[in-house]
PDB file of C-alpha atoms in Angstrom:
ATOM      1  CA  MET J   1      -7.503 115.110 -21.331  1.00  0.00           C
ATOM      2  CA  MET J   2      -7.056 113.530 -17.962  1.00  0.00           C
ATOM      3  CA  LYS J   3      -3.692 114.605 -17.656  1.00  0.00           C
ATOM      4  CA  SER J   4      -4.229 118.209 -18.196  1.00  0.00           C
ATOM      5  CA  LYS J   5      -6.860 118.101 -15.633  1.00  0.00           C
ATOM      6  CA  LYS J   6      -4.540 116.907 -12.930  1.00  0.00           C
ATOM      7  CA  ILE J   7      -2.212 119.770 -13.892  1.00  0.00           C
ATOM      8  CA  LEU J   8      -5.170 122.355 -13.627  1.00  0.00           C
ATOM      9  CA  ASN J   9      -5.958 120.817  -9.966  1.00  0.00           C
ATOM     10  CA  PHE J  10      -2.599 121.664  -8.997  1.00  0.00           C
ATOM     11  CA  LEU J  11      -2.543 124.974 -10.354  1.00  0.00           C
ATOM     12  CA  LEU J  12      -6.060 125.573  -8.893  1.00  0.00           C
ATOM     13  CA  ILE J  13      -4.730 124.503  -5.183  1.00  0.00           C
ATOM     14  CA  PHE J  14      -1.883 126.830  -5.741  1.00  0.00           C
ATOM     15  CA  LEU J  15      -3.857 129.726  -6.916  1.00  0.00           C
ATOM     16  CA  VAL J  16      -6.020 129.193  -4.105  1.00  0.00           C
ATOM     17  CA  CYS J  17      -3.092 129.690  -1.716  1.00  0.00           C
ATOM     18  CA  ILE J  18      -2.011 132.847  -3.395  1.00  0.00           C
ATOM     19  CA  VAL J  19      -5.520 134.397  -2.786  1.00  0.00           C
ATOM     20  CA  ILE J  20      -5.199 133.239   0.625  1.00  0.00           C
ATOM     21  CA  HIS J  21      -1.741 134.802   1.220  1.00  0.00           C
ATOM     22  CA  TYR J  22      -3.160 138.065  -0.683  1.00  0.00           C
ATOM     23  CA  ILE J  23      -6.094 138.435   1.684  1.00  0.00           C
ATOM     24  CA  SER J  24      -4.148 137.356   4.919  1.00  0.00           C
ATOM     25  CA  THR J  25      -1.370 139.926   4.009  1.00  0.00           C
ATOM     26  CA  LYS J  26      -3.737 142.706   2.987  1.00  0.00           C
ATOM     27  CA  TYR J  27      -6.807 142.618   5.135  1.00  0.00           C
ATOM     28  CA  ILE J  28      -5.349 140.726   8.407  1.00  0.00           C
ATOM     29  CA  LEU J  29      -1.941 141.772   8.522  1.00  0.00           C
ATOM     30  CA  GLN J  30      -2.692 145.162   6.453  1.00  0.00           C
ATOM     31  CA  ILE J  31       0.759 144.771   4.530  1.00  0.00           C
ATOM     32  CA  GLU J  32       0.898 146.023   0.900  1.00  0.00           C
ATOM     33  CA  LYS J  33       3.975 145.722  -0.815  1.00  0.00           C
ATOM     34  CA  THR J  34       4.182 146.067  -4.622  1.00  0.00           C
ATOM     35  CA  TYR J  35       6.729 143.071  -4.935  1.00  0.00           C
ATOM     36  CA  PHE J  36       3.943 140.588  -3.950  1.00  0.00           C
ATOM     37  CA  VAL J  37       2.616 140.860  -7.396  1.00  0.00           C
ATOM     38  CA  SER J  38       5.921 139.821  -8.702  1.00  0.00           C
ATOM     39  CA  ILE J  39       6.228 136.975  -6.234  1.00  0.00           C
ATOM     40  CA  TYR J  40       2.921 135.774  -7.168  1.00  0.00           C
ATOM     41  CA  VAL J  41       3.668 135.706 -10.783  1.00  0.00           C
ATOM     42  CA  PHE J  42       7.089 134.110 -10.466  1.00  0.00           C
ATOM     43  CA  THR J  43       5.834 131.350  -8.407  1.00  0.00           C
ATOM     44  CA  ILE J  44       2.896 130.558 -10.808  1.00  0.00           C
ATOM     45  CA  LEU J  45       5.056 130.426 -13.751  1.00  0.00           C
ATOM     46  CA  VAL J  46       7.686 128.276 -12.200  1.00  0.00           C
ATOM     47  CA  LEU J  47       4.913 125.846 -11.086  1.00  0.00           C
ATOM     48  CA  ILE J  48       3.391 125.708 -14.414  1.00  0.00           C
ATOM     49  CA  THR J  49       6.689 125.403 -16.275  1.00  0.00           C
ATOM     50  CA  THR J  50       7.839 122.751 -13.731  1.00  0.00           C
ATOM     51  CA  LEU J  51       4.613 120.716 -14.139  1.00  0.00           C
ATOM     52  CA  LEU J  52       4.730 120.814 -17.758  1.00  0.00           C
ATOM     53  CA  ILE J  53       8.073 119.613 -17.773  1.00  0.00           C
ATOM     54  CA  ILE J  54       7.594 116.701 -15.549  1.00  0.00           C
ATOM     55  CA  GLU J  55       4.542 115.695 -17.685  1.00  0.00           C
ATOM     56  CA  PHE J  56       6.593 115.751 -20.926  1.00  0.00           C
ATOM     57  CA  LEU J  57       9.652 114.033 -19.112  1.00  0.00           C
ATOM     58  CA  GLU J  58       7.131 111.323 -17.702  1.00  0.00           C
ATOM     59  CA  ARG J  59       5.960 110.764 -21.360  1.00  0.00           C
ATOM     60  CA  LYS J  60       9.147 110.318 -23.103  1.00  0.00           C
ATOM     61  CA  TYR J  61      11.773 109.010 -20.306  1.00  0.00           C
ATOM     62  CA  ARG J  62       9.515 107.600 -17.368  1.00  0.00           C
ATOM     63  CA  GLU J  63      12.341 105.535 -15.926  1.00  0.00           C
ATOM     64  CA  TYR J  64      14.304 108.396 -15.307  1.00  0.00           C
ATOM     65  CA  LEU J  65      11.671 110.662 -13.784  1.00  0.00           C
ATOM     66  CA  GLY J  66      12.924 110.396 -10.303  1.00  0.00           C
ATOM     67  CA  TYR J  67      16.574 111.761 -11.462  1.00  0.00           C
ATOM     68  CA  PHE J  68      14.933 114.542 -13.552  1.00  0.00           C
ATOM     69  CA  PHE J  69      12.911 115.654 -10.577  1.00  0.00           C
ATOM     70  CA  LEU J  70      15.998 116.087  -8.583  1.00  0.00           C
ATOM     71  CA  ILE J  71      17.475 118.286 -11.389  1.00  0.00           C
ATOM     72  CA  ILE J  72      14.226 120.082 -11.922  1.00  0.00           C
ATOM     73  CA  VAL J  73      14.074 120.962  -8.078  1.00  0.00           C
ATOM     74  CA  THR J  74      17.680 122.321  -8.138  1.00  0.00           C
ATOM     75  CA  LEU J  75      17.151 124.259 -11.251  1.00  0.00           C
ATOM     76  CA  LYS J  76      14.029 125.802  -9.507  1.00  0.00           C
ATOM     77  CA  LEU J  77      16.060 126.603  -6.285  1.00  0.00           C
ATOM     78  CA  VAL J  78      18.736 128.402  -8.778  1.00  0.00           C
ATOM     79  CA  ALA J  79      15.820 130.216 -10.308  1.00  0.00           C
ATOM     80  CA  ALA J  80      14.530 131.248  -7.145  1.00  0.00           C
ATOM     81  CA  LYS J  81      17.983 132.682  -5.904  1.00  0.00           C
ATOM     82  CA  ILE J  82      18.274 134.589  -9.105  1.00  0.00           C
ATOM     83  CA  PHE J  83      14.700 135.908  -8.578  1.00  0.00           C
ATOM     84  CA  MET J  84      15.447 136.961  -5.003  1.00  0.00           C
ATOM     85  CA  ASN J  85      18.692 138.699  -6.008  1.00  0.00           C
ATOM     86  CA  SER J  86      17.073 140.641  -8.819  1.00  0.00           C
ATOM     87  CA  PHE J  87      15.045 142.788  -6.028  1.00  0.00           C
ATOM     88  CA  GLU J  88      16.512 145.218  -3.587  1.00  0.00           C
ATOM     89  CA  ASN J  89      14.059 144.556  -1.148  1.00  0.00           C
ATOM     90  CA  TRP J  90      14.928 140.889  -0.564  1.00  0.00           C
ATOM     91  CA  ARG J  91      16.127 141.560   2.754  1.00  0.00           C
ATOM     92  CA  GLU J  92      12.719 142.613   4.104  1.00  0.00           C
ATOM     93  CA  ASN J  93      10.990 140.006   6.615  1.00  0.00           C
ATOM     94  CA  GLU J  94       7.623 140.345   4.400  1.00  0.00           C
ATOM     95  CA  PHE J  95       9.494 139.543   0.955  1.00  0.00           C
ATOM     96  CA  LYS J  96      11.409 136.549   2.502  1.00  0.00           C
ATOM     97  CA  PHE J  97       8.192 135.188   4.286  1.00  0.00           C
ATOM     98  CA  SER J  98       5.952 135.658   1.626  1.00  0.00           C
ATOM     99  CA  PHE J  99       8.369 134.173  -1.173  1.00  0.00           C
ATOM    100  CA  LEU J 100       9.542 131.293   1.296  1.00  0.00           C
ATOM    101  CA  ILE J 101       5.793 130.384   2.014  1.00  0.00           C
ATOM    102  CA  LEU J 102       4.768 130.454  -1.683  1.00  0.00           C
ATOM    103  CA  TYR J 103       7.968 128.722  -2.817  1.00  0.00           C
ATOM    104  CA  LEU J 104       7.652 125.951  -0.403  1.00  0.00           C
ATOM    105  CA  ILE J 105       3.898 125.307  -1.236  1.00  0.00           C
ATOM    106  CA  SER J 106       4.714 125.172  -4.834  1.00  0.00           C
ATOM    107  CA  LEU J 107       7.699 122.717  -4.154  1.00  0.00           C
ATOM    108  CA  ILE J 108       5.319 120.602  -2.179  1.00  0.00           C
ATOM    109  CA  LEU J 109       2.753 120.491  -5.112  1.00  0.00           C
ATOM    110  CA  ILE J 110       5.374 119.577  -7.522  1.00  0.00           C
ATOM    111  CA  THR J 111       6.757 116.756  -5.411  1.00  0.00           C
ATOM    112  CA  ARG J 112       3.324 115.406  -5.011  1.00  0.00           C
ATOM    113  CA  PHE J 113       2.744 115.720  -8.779  1.00  0.00           C
ATOM    114  CA  ALA J 114       5.960 113.731  -9.371  1.00  0.00           C
ATOM    115  CA  ILE J 115       5.123 111.028  -6.899  1.00  0.00           C
ATOM    116  CA  LYS J 116       1.871 110.750  -8.457  1.00  0.00           C
ATOM    117  CA  LYS J 117       3.579 110.053 -11.610  1.00  0.00           C
ATOM    118  CA  LEU J 118       6.038 107.775 -10.372  1.00  0.00           C
ATOM    119  CA  MET J 119       3.451 105.579  -8.467  1.00  0.00           C
ATOM    120  CA  THR J 120       1.084 105.037 -11.415  1.00  0.00           C
ATOM    121  CA  GLU J 121       1.416 102.005 -13.543  1.00  0.00           C
ATOM    122  CA  LYS J 122       2.854 102.600 -17.002  1.00  0.00           C
ATOM    123  CA  ASP J 123      -0.019 102.558 -19.520  1.00  0.00           C
ATOM    124  CA  ASP J 124       1.355 100.532 -22.499  1.00  0.00           C
TER     125      ASP J 124
END
């Protein structure tokens, strides 16, 4: 239960970032683009998937978690490139900025999650 609570905390932080992004683009910058929803969905799904994979790998292969983390980040980067190439609007500055900010926030959260896993003592 405690482990799922930690994952939910990271998801909640990211959802707050998405809400802040939405409010700032819609009401402050007055930008409404249809692809923002796709960016939100992609980044949240990648974050959830990555956190769950790290949780699983920590349980099964704790001693190799650092190496798996590097592989996961690389795969996340490849998925991001494929996602960006699937849009014809990817050259727009709003798309690049929005995607980059949310991608980097999710990367920071994933890194922090993995560091916490690596720094905790093994419960045997």
